[in-house]
Tab-separated table of C-alpha atoms in Angstrom:
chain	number	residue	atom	x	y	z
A	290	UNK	CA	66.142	-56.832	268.399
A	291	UNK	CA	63.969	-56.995	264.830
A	292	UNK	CA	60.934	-57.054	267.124
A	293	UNK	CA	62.223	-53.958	268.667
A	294	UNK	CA	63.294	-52.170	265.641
A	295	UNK	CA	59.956	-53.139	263.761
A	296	UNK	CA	58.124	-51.493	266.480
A	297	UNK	CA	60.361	-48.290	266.148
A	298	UNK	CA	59.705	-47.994	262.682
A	299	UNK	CA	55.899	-48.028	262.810
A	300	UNK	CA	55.818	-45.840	265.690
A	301	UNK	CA	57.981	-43.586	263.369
A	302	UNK	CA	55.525	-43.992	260.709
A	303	UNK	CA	52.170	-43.202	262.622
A	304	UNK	CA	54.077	-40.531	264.187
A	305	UNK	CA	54.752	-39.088	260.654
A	306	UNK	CA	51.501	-39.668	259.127
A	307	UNK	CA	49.623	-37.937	261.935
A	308	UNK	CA	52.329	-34.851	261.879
A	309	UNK	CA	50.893	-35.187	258.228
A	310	UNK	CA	47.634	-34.747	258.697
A	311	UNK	CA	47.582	-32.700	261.600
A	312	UNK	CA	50.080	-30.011	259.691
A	313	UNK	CA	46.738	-30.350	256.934
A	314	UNK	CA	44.413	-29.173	259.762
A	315	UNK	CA	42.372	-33.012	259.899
A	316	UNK	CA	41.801	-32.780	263.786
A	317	UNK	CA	43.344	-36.420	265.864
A	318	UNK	CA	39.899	-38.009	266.038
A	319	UNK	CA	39.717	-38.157	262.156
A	320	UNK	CA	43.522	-38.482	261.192
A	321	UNK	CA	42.913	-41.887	263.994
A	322	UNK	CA	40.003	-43.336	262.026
A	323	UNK	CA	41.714	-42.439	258.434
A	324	UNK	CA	45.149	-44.521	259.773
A	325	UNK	CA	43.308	-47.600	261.294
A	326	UNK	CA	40.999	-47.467	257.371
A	327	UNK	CA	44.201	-47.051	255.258
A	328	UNK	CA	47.271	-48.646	257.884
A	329	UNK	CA	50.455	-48.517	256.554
A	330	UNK	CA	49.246	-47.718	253.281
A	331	UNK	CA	47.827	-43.728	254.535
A	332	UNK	CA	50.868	-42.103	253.131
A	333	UNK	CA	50.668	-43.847	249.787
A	334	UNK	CA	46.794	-43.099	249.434
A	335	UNK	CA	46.721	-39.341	250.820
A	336	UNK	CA	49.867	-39.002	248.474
A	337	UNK	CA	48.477	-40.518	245.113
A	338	UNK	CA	44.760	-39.326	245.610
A	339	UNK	CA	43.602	-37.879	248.753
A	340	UNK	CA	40.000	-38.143	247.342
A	341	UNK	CA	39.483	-41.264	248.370
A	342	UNK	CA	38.875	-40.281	251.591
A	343	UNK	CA	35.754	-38.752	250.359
A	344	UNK	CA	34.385	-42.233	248.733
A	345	UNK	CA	35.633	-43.583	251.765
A	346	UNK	CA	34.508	-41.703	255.062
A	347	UNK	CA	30.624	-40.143	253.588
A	348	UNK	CA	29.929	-37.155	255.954
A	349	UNK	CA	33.321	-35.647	256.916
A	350	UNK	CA	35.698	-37.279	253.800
A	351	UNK	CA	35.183	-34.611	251.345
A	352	UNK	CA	36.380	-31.544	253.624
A	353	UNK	CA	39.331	-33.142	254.655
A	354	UNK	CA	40.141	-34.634	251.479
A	355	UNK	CA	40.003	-31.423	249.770
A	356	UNK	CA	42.094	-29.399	252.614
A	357	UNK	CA	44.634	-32.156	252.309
A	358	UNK	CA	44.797	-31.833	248.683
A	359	UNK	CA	44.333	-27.907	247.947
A	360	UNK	CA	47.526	-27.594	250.551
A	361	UNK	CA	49.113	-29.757	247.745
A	362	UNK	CA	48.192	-27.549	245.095
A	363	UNK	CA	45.626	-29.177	243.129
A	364	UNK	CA	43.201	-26.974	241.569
A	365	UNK	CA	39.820	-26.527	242.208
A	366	UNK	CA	38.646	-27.913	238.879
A	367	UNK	CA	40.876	-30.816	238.890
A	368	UNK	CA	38.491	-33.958	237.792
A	369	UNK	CA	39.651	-35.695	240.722
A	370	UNK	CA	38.270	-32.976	242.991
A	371	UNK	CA	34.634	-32.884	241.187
A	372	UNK	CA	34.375	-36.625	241.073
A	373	UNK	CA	34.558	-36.803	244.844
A	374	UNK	CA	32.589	-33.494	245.051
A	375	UNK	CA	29.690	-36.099	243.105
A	376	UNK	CA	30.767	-39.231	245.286
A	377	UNK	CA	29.940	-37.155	248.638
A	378	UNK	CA	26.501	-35.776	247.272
A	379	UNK	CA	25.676	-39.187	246.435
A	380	UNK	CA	26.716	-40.748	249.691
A	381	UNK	CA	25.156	-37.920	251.433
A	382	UNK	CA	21.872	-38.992	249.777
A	383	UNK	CA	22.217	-42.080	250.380
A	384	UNK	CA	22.519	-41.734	254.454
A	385	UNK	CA	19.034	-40.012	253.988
A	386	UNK	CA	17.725	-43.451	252.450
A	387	UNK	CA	17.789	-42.151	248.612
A	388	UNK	CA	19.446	-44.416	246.012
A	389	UNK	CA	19.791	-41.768	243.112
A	390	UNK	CA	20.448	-38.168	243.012
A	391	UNK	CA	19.238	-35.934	240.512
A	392	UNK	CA	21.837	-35.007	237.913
A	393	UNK	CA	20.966	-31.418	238.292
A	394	UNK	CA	20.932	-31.014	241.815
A	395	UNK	CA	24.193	-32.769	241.809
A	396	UNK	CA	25.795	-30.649	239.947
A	397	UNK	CA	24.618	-28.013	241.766
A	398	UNK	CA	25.196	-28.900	245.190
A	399	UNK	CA	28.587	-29.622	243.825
A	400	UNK	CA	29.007	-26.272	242.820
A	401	UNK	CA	27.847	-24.681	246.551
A	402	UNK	CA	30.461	-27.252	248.020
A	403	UNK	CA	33.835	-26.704	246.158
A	404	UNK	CA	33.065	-23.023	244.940
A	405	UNK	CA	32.747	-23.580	241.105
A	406	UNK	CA	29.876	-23.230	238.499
A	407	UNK	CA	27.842	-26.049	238.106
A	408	UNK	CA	28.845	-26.506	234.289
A	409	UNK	CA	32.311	-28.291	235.255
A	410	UNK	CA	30.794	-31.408	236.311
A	411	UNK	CA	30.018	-32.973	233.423
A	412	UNK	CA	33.405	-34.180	232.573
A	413	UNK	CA	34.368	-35.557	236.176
A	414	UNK	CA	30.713	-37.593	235.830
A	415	UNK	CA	31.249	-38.901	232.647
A	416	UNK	CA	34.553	-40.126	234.222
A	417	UNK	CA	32.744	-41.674	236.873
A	418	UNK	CA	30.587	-43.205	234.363
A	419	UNK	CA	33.274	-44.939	232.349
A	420	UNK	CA	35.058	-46.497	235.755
A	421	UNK	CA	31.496	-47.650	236.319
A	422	UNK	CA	31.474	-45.638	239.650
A	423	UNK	CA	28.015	-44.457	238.934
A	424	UNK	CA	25.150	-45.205	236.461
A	425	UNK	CA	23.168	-42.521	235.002
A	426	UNK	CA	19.415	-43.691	233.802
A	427	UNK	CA	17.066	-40.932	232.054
A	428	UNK	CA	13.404	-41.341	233.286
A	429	UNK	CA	10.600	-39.595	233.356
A	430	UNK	CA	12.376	-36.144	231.866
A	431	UNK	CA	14.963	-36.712	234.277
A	432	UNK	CA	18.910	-37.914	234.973
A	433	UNK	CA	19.029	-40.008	238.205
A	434	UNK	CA	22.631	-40.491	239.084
A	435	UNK	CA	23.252	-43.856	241.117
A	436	UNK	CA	26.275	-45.067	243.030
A	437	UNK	CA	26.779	-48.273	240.960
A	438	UNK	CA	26.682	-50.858	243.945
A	439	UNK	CA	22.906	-49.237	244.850
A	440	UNK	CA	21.930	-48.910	241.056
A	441	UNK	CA	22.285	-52.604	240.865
A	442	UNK	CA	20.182	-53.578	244.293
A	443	UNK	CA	17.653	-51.040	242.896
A	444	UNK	CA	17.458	-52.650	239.878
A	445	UNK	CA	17.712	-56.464	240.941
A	446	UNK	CA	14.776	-56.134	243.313
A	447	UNK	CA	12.907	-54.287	240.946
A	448	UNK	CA	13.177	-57.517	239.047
A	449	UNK	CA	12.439	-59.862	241.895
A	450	UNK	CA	9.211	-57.713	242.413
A	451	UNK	CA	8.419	-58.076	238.650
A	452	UNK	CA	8.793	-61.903	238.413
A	453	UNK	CA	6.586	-62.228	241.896
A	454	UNK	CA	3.487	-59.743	240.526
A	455	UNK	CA	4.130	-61.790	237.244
A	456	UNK	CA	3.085	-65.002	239.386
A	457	UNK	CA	-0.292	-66.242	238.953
A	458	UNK	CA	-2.541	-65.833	242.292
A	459	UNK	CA	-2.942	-69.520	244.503
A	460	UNK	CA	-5.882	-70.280	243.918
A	461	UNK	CA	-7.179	-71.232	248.169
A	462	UNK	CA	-10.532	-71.945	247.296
């Protein structure tokens, strides 16, 4: 009878959660793949911050994130919004084999994807900077903006390749 009733209840609560997000307009193939990422847990996660579908899905996160959470009322400047706006431009750059984005063109593909000025992402990066999300590094005239996990491969085998070219040549002679 438990087995039974256990079984009931999680029906219930798939049932729910894709009533959820299908009432939010996220089609069945992607309210699927965000229940079998998040489990029993969806609810709590789309509830608390629905932006981490964004970090958490790359190409298709974003859009659905911010439908579920503009239905909830948050605004469009809300630092939670423009951090994931940042997160998907990154990710996005990443799939096309970049590890860093520019800071400006960031910002203002940010701007093109959640409909505000460019100017309000400074805050929602410098958030992302203290929770060590991202790492910014100014070279050459520039701000390259790194996911954190691909700033530190960058920069570990750009030590690797320094302490090899450091090596003294065999000499085969």
């Amino acid at each position: 009878q438990a087995l039974i009733v256990d079984a009931w209840n999680t029906h219930h609560a798939i049932r729910q959660v894709m009533r959820f997000l299908t009432d939010n307009g996220v089609g069945v193939t992607h309210a699927a793949q965000i229940m079998s990422l998040y489990g029993p847990k969806t609810m709590d996660i789309l509830g608390h911050d629905p932006y981490l579908i964004a970090r958490d899905i790359p190409k298709i996160g974003f859009s659905i994130a911010d439908t579920i959470a503009r239905n909830a009322g948050i605004d469009v400047e809300d630092e939670r919004r423009l951090a994931a706006c940042l997160i998907h431009g990154l990710l996005l750059a990443e799939q096309e084999g970049h590890v860093f984005g520019l800071k400006e063109d960031l910002f203002e593909s940010g701007a093109r994807l959640s409909g505000v000025t460019a100017d309000v992402f400074e805050t929602a990066l410098n958030s992302l900077i203290e929770e060590e999300s991202v790492k910014v590094e100014k070279k050459q005239g520039q701000e390259r903006v790194y996911l954190s996990r691909l700033f530190r491969a960058e920069s570990g085998i750009a030590s690797r390749t320094a302490a090899i070219r450091s090596m003294p040549l065999a000499d085969h002679g």
